[in-house]
One Martini backbone bead per residue (centre of mass of N, CA, C, O) as a GRO file, in nm:
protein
  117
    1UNK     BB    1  -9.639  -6.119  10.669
    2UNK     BB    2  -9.796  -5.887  10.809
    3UNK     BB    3 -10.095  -5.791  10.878
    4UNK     BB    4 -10.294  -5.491  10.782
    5UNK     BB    5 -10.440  -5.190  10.895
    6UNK     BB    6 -10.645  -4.942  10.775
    7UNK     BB    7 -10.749  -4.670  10.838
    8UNK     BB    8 -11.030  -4.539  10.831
    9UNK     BB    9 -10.949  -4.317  10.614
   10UNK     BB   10 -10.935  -4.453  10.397
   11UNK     BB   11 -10.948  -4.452  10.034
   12UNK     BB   12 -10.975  -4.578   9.743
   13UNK     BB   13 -10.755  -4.432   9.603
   14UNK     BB   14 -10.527  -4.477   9.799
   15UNK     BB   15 -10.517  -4.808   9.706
   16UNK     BB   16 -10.312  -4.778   9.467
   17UNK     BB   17 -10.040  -4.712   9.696
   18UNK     BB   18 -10.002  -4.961   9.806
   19UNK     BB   19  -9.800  -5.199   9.939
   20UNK     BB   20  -9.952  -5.416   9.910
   21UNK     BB   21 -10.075  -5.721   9.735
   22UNK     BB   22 -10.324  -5.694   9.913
   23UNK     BB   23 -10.709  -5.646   9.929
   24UNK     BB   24 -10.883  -5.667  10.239
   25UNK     BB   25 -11.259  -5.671  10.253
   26UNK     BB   26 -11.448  -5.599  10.503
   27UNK     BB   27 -11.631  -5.558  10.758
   28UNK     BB   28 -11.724  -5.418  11.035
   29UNK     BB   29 -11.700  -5.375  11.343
   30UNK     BB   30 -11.943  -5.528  11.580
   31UNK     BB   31 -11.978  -5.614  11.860
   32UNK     BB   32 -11.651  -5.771  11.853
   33UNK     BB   33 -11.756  -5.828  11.510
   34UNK     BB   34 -11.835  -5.900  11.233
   35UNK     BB   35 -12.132  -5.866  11.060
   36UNK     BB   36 -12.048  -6.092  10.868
   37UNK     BB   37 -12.049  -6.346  10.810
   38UNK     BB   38 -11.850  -6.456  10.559
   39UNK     BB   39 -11.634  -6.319  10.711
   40UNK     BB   40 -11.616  -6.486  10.938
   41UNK     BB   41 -11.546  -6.758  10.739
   42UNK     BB   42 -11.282  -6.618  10.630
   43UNK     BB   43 -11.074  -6.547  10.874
   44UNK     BB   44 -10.878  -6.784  10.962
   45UNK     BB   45 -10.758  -6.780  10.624
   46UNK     BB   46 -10.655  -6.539  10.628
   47UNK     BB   47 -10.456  -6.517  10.860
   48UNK     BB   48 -10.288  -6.784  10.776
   49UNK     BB   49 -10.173  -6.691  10.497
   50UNK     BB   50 -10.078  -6.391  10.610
   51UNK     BB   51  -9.905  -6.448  10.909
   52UNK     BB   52  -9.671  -6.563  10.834
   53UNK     BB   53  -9.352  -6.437  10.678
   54UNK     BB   54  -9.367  -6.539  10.360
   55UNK     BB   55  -9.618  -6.405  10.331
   56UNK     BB   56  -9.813  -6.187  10.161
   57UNK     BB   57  -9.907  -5.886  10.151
   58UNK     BB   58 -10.139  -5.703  10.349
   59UNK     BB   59 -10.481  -5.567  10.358
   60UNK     BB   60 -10.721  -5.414  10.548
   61UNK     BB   61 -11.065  -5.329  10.492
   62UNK     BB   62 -11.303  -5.150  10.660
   63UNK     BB   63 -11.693  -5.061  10.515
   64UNK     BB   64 -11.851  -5.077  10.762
   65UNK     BB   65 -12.125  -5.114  10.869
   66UNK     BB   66 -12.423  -5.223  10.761
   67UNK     BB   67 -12.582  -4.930  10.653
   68UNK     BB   68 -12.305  -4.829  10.478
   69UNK     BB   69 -12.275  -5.088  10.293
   70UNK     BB   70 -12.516  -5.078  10.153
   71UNK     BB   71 -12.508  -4.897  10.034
   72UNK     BB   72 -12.452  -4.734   9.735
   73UNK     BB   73 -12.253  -4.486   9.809
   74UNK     BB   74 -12.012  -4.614   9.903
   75UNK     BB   75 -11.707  -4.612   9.845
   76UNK     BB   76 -11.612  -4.906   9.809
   77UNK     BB   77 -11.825  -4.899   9.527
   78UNK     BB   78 -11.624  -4.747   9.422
   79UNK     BB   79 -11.372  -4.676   9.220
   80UNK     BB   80 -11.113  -4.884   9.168
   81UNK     BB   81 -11.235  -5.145   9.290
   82UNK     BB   82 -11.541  -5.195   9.315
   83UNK     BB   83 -11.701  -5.303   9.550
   84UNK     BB   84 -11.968  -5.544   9.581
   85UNK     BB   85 -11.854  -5.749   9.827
   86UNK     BB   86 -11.844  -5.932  10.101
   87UNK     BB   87 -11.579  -6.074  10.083
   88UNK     BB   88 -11.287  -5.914   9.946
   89UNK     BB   89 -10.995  -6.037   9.739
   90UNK     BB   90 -10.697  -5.816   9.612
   91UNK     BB   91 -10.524  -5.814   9.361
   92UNK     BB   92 -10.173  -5.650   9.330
   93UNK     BB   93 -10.000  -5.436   9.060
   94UNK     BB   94  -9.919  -5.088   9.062
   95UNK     BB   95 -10.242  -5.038   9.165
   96UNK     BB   96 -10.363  -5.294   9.002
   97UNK     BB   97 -10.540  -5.520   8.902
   98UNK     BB   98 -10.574  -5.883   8.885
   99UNK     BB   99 -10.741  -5.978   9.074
  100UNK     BB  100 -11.056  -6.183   9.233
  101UNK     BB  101 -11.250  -6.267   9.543
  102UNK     BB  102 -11.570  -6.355   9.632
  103UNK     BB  103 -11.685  -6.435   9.875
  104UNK     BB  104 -11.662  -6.770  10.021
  105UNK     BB  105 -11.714  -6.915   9.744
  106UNK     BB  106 -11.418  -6.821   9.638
  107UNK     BB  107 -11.214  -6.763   9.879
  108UNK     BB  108 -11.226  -7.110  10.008
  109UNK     BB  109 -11.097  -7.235   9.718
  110UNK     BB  110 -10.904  -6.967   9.590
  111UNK     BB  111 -10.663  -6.858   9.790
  112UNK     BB  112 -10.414  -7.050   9.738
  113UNK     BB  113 -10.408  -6.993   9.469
  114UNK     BB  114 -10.388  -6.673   9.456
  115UNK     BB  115 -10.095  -6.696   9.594
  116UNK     BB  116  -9.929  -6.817   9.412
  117UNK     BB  117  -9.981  -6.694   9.106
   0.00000   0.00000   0.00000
């Protein structure tokens, strides 16, 4: 399945109705390329896992530039899913969550496990 890109408007709330089974949180792009670093190390291996046919259908959603993620009030830190950093990968079934992966040190060894399971 292809990777889904967000709308910019999209709400935390909104992606309980989202038709993907993955929702991937990541930095916003900022001169060209996503401003966390982590974001970036984990971009290839994102991209291979859900770029199949066969793979899990995926969504991006960017959480804002740095000073926006920041924020203590961003949106995505609070609502249904609750992100506390970039990068995280939620698995979801019926609008909930099932389980979740964040930073680079759980993406990078637990992302195959996470799409298997």
């Amino acid at each position: 399945m292809p990777i889904h890109i967000a709308d910019p408007t999209t709400t935390p709330e909104s992606l309980a109705k989202a038709s993907e089974e993955y929702l991937i949180f990541y930095s916003s792009i900022v001169n060209g390329e996503m401003w966390c670093p982590d974001c970036l190390a984990v971009e290839d291996l994102v991209k291979n896992t859900f770029s199949s046919e066969d793979a899990p259908s995926a969504l991006i959603i960017y959480t804002g530039d740095r000073p926006t993620w920041k924020s203590p009030s961003n949106v995505f830190r609070s609502g249904p899913f609750g992100v506390p950093c970039v990068p995280s990968i939620v698995k979801i079934k019926n609008g909930k969550e099932v389980t979740r992966l964040v930073d680079q040190g759980e993406i990078i060894p637990g992302l195959g496990h996470l799409v298997q399971s």
